[in-house]
PDB file of C-alpha atoms in Angstrom:
ATOM      1  CA  GLN N  13      44.327  34.671  52.509  1.00 83.00           C
ATOM      2  CA  VAL N  14      42.030  37.636  52.989  1.00 92.00           C
ATOM      3  CA  GLN N  15      38.279  37.531  53.364  1.00 95.00           C
ATOM      4  CA  LEU N  16      36.221  40.601  52.576  1.00 97.00           C
ATOM      5  CA  VAL N  17      32.670  41.200  53.751  1.00 97.00           C
ATOM      6  CA  GLU N  18      30.686  44.148  52.472  1.00 97.00           C
ATOM      7  CA  SER N  19      27.696  45.687  54.211  1.00 97.00           C
ATOM      8  CA  GLY N  20      25.593  48.822  54.110  1.00 97.00           C
ATOM      9  CA  GLY N  21      23.803  48.451  50.823  1.00 97.00           C
ATOM     10  CA  GLY N  22      20.119  49.097  50.447  1.00 97.00           C
ATOM     11  CA  LEU N  23      17.404  51.124  48.786  1.00 98.00           C
ATOM     12  CA  VAL N  24      17.648  54.899  48.782  1.00 98.00           C
ATOM     13  CA  GLN N  25      15.965  57.716  46.924  1.00 98.00           C
ATOM     14  CA  ALA N  26      17.853  59.809  44.410  1.00 98.00           C
ATOM     15  CA  GLY N  27      19.824  62.508  46.175  1.00 98.00           C
ATOM     16  CA  GLY N  28      20.236  60.394  49.275  1.00 98.00           C
ATOM     17  CA  SER N  29      23.302  58.866  50.875  1.00 98.00           C
ATOM     18  CA  LEU N  30      24.621  55.467  51.855  1.00 98.00           C
ATOM     19  CA  ARG N  31      27.816  54.288  53.463  1.00 98.00           C
ATOM     20  CA  LEU N  32      29.208  50.936  52.498  1.00 98.00           C
ATOM     21  CA  SER N  33      31.654  49.072  54.687  1.00 98.00           C
ATOM     22  CA  CYS N  34      34.097  46.336  53.819  1.00 98.00           C
ATOM     23  CA  ALA N  35      35.595  44.398  56.698  1.00 97.00           C
ATOM     24  CA  ALA N  36      38.760  42.447  55.997  1.00 96.00           C
ATOM     25  CA  SER N  37      40.296  39.536  57.827  1.00 94.00           C
ATOM     26  CA  GLY N  38      44.007  39.322  58.482  1.00 81.00           C
ATOM     27  CA  ARG N  39      46.629  41.321  60.331  1.00 77.00           C
ATOM     28  CA  THR N  40      48.257  43.303  57.541  1.00 89.00           C
ATOM     29  CA  PHE N  41      45.290  45.309  56.304  1.00 92.00           C
ATOM     30  CA  SER N  42      47.321  48.512  56.173  1.00 92.00           C
ATOM     31  CA  SER N  43      49.526  46.926  53.506  1.00 93.00           C
ATOM     32  CA  TYR N  44      46.651  46.275  51.142  1.00 95.00           C
ATOM     33  CA  ALA N  45      45.365  48.492  48.400  1.00 96.00           C
ATOM     34  CA  MET N  46      41.581  48.504  48.542  1.00 97.00           C
ATOM     35  CA  GLY N  47      39.138  49.165  45.770  1.00 98.00           C
ATOM     36  CA  TRP N  48      35.430  49.408  45.159  1.00 98.00           C
ATOM     37  CA  PHE N  49      33.895  48.239  41.912  1.00 98.00           C
ATOM     38  CA  ARG N  50      30.293  47.972  40.832  1.00 98.00           C
ATOM     39  CA  GLN N  51      28.268  46.000  38.363  1.00 98.00           C
ATOM     40  CA  ALA N  52      24.889  47.087  37.130  1.00 98.00           C
ATOM     41  CA  LEU N  53      22.443  44.580  35.718  1.00 97.00           C
ATOM     42  CA  GLY N  54      23.446  43.603  32.222  1.00 97.00           C
ATOM     43  CA  LYS N  55      26.685  45.577  32.325  1.00 97.00           C
ATOM     44  CA  GLU N  56      30.312  44.822  32.968  1.00 97.00           C
ATOM     45  CA  ARG N  57      31.879  45.476  36.325  1.00 98.00           C
ATOM     46  CA  GLU N  58      33.441  48.915  36.525  1.00 98.00           C
ATOM     47  CA  PHE N  59      35.880  50.743  38.747  1.00 98.00           C
ATOM     48  CA  VAL N  60      34.484  53.169  41.312  1.00 98.00           C
ATOM     49  CA  VAL N  61      37.226  54.187  43.727  1.00 98.00           C
ATOM     50  CA  ALA N  62      40.461  52.897  45.235  1.00 98.00           C
ATOM     51  CA  SER N  63      42.819  53.588  48.103  1.00 96.00           C
ATOM     52  CA  SER N  64      46.456  52.586  47.816  1.00 95.00           C
ATOM     53  CA  TRP N  65      48.265  51.162  50.819  1.00 91.00           C
ATOM     54  CA  THR N  66      50.219  54.427  50.969  1.00 91.00           C
ATOM     55  CA  GLY N  67      47.037  56.487  51.190  1.00 89.00           C
ATOM     56  CA  SER N  68      46.565  57.747  47.662  1.00 94.00           C
ATOM     57  CA  THR N  69      43.022  57.692  46.348  1.00 97.00           C
ATOM     58  CA  TYR N  70      41.604  57.335  42.861  1.00 97.00           C
ATOM     59  CA  TYR N  71      38.074  58.016  41.686  1.00 98.00           C
ATOM     60  CA  ALA N  72      36.080  57.275  38.586  1.00 98.00           C
ATOM     61  CA  ASP N  73      34.964  60.469  36.894  1.00 98.00           C
ATOM     62  CA  SER N  74      31.336  59.475  37.356  1.00 97.00           C
ATOM     63  CA  VAL N  75      31.606  59.580  41.154  1.00 98.00           C
ATOM     64  CA  LYS N  76      34.105  62.386  41.785  1.00 98.00           C
ATOM     65  CA  GLY N  77      32.724  64.900  44.234  1.00 97.00           C
ATOM     66  CA  ARG N  78      29.983  62.526  45.371  1.00 98.00           C
ATOM     67  CA  PHE N  79      31.759  59.421  46.686  1.00 98.00           C
ATOM     68  CA  THR N  80      34.551  59.234  49.234  1.00 98.00           C
ATOM     69  CA  ILE N  81      36.718  56.273  50.169  1.00 98.00           C
ATOM     70  CA  SER N  82      38.251  56.049  53.604  1.00 97.00           C
ATOM     71  CA  ARG N  83      39.881  53.351  55.644  1.00 96.00           C
ATOM     72  CA  ASP N  84      40.351  52.549  59.291  1.00 95.00           C
ATOM     73  CA  ASN N  85      43.382  50.311  59.480  1.00 92.00           C
ATOM     74  CA  ALA N  86      42.819  49.671  63.175  1.00 93.00           C
ATOM     75  CA  LYS N  87      39.438  48.154  62.345  1.00 95.00           C
ATOM     76  CA  ASN N  88      40.544  46.456  59.111  1.00 96.00           C
ATOM     77  CA  THR N  89      37.733  48.265  57.356  1.00 97.00           C
ATOM     78  CA  VAL N  90      37.377  50.396  54.264  1.00 97.00           C
ATOM     79  CA  TYR N  91      34.356  52.609  53.735  1.00 98.00           C
ATOM     80  CA  LEU N  92      32.614  54.081  50.741  1.00 98.00           C
ATOM     81  CA  GLN N  93      30.542  57.147  51.537  1.00 98.00           C
ATOM     82  CA  MET N  94      28.116  57.784  48.712  1.00 98.00           C
ATOM     83  CA  ASN N  95      26.289  61.102  48.557  1.00 98.00           C
ATOM     84  CA  SER N  96      23.977  62.671  45.997  1.00 98.00           C
ATOM     85  CA  LEU N  97      23.110  59.234  44.706  1.00 98.00           C
ATOM     86  CA  LYS N  98      21.628  58.867  41.249  1.00 98.00           C
ATOM     87  CA  PRO N  99      19.571  56.057  39.721  1.00 98.00           C
ATOM     88  CA  GLU N 100      22.559  55.223  37.528  1.00 98.00           C
ATOM     89  CA  ASP N 101      24.520  54.366  40.674  1.00 98.00           C
ATOM     90  CA  THR N 102      22.285  51.324  41.094  1.00 98.00           C
ATOM     91  CA  ALA N 103      24.503  48.246  41.057  1.00 98.00           C
ATOM     92  CA  VAL N 104      26.067  45.516  43.114  1.00 98.00           C
ATOM     93  CA  TYR N 105      29.091  47.032  44.810  1.00 98.00           C
ATOM     94  CA  TYR N 106      32.165  44.890  45.376  1.00 98.00           C
ATOM     95  CA  CYS N 107      35.114  45.451  47.645  1.00 98.00           C
ATOM     96  CA  ALA N 108      38.509  44.211  46.459  1.00 98.00           C
ATOM     97  CA  ALA N 109      42.003  43.954  47.917  1.00 97.00           C
ATOM     98  CA  VAL N 110      45.553  43.432  46.704  1.00 96.00           C
ATOM     99  CA  TYR N 111      48.706  43.214  48.826  1.00 94.00           C
ATOM    100  CA  ARG N 112      51.230  45.990  48.137  1.00 91.00           C
ATOM    101  CA  PRO N 113      50.900  46.037  44.360  1.00 87.00           C
ATOM    102  CA  LEU N 114      54.245  46.799  42.749  1.00 85.00           C
ATOM    103  CA  GLY N 115      52.730  48.158  39.592  1.00 82.00           C
ATOM    104  CA  GLY N 116      49.615  48.359  37.526  1.00 86.00           C
ATOM    105  CA  SER N 117      46.577  50.499  37.914  1.00 93.00           C
ATOM    106  CA  LEU N 118      44.267  50.273  40.908  1.00 94.00           C
ATOM    107  CA  MET N 119      41.466  51.080  38.478  1.00 94.00           C
ATOM    108  CA  VAL N 120      41.816  47.690  36.795  1.00 95.00           C
ATOM    109  CA  GLU N 121      39.990  44.813  38.425  1.00 96.00           C
ATOM    110  CA  THR N 122      42.494  42.193  37.317  1.00 94.00           C
ATOM    111  CA  LEU N 123      45.054  43.725  39.690  1.00 95.00           C
ATOM    112  CA  TYR N 124      43.061  42.579  42.708  1.00 97.00           C
ATOM    113  CA  ASP N 125      43.444  39.190  44.339  1.00 95.00           C
ATOM    114  CA  TYR N 126      40.567  39.178  46.800  1.00 96.00           C
ATOM    115  CA  TRP N 127      36.918  40.063  46.385  1.00 97.00           C
ATOM    116  CA  GLY N 128      33.901  40.353  48.599  1.00 97.00           C
ATOM    117  CA  GLN N 129      30.517  38.886  47.801  1.00 97.00           C
ATOM    118  CA  GLY N 130      28.994  42.249  46.904  1.00 97.00           C
ATOM    119  CA  THR N 131      26.220  44.374  48.326  1.00 98.00           C
ATOM    120  CA  GLN N 132      23.250  45.710  46.381  1.00 98.00           C
ATOM    121  CA  VAL N 133      22.678  49.436  46.115  1.00 98.00           C
ATOM    122  CA  THR N 134      19.433  50.559  44.546  1.00 98.00           C
ATOM    123  CA  VAL N 135      18.684  54.216  43.921  1.00 98.00           C
ATOM    124  CA  SER N 136      15.088  55.048  43.078  1.00 98.00           C
ATOM    125  CA  SER N 137      14.120  58.080  41.033  1.00 94.00           C
TER     126      SER N 137
END
């Protein structure tokens, strides 16, 4: 069982930056693929970015060049650095984890077994 706890959300002006953190429990964090998803009010949850357990990264087109995922396996933590934020980035951001997925796309939320509670990011114009 893995527990995920997100932090770092908040209110920021357009053009600003935030860094989200997701701390995971357990001793095999390095073997988990980690993803970030977001859900805006009234919309479905959507993929943002993912890091495979082998180090590959995947980004949604809407955040390429602005967001960066990184992970510190020693601290069991994955980060989402968000720069040049836009009002349309406003959403609840969720961290997700899956242990060594054998197949499937990290961009699909149904692949993930564990989810955090979410952290609100609000970007004002």
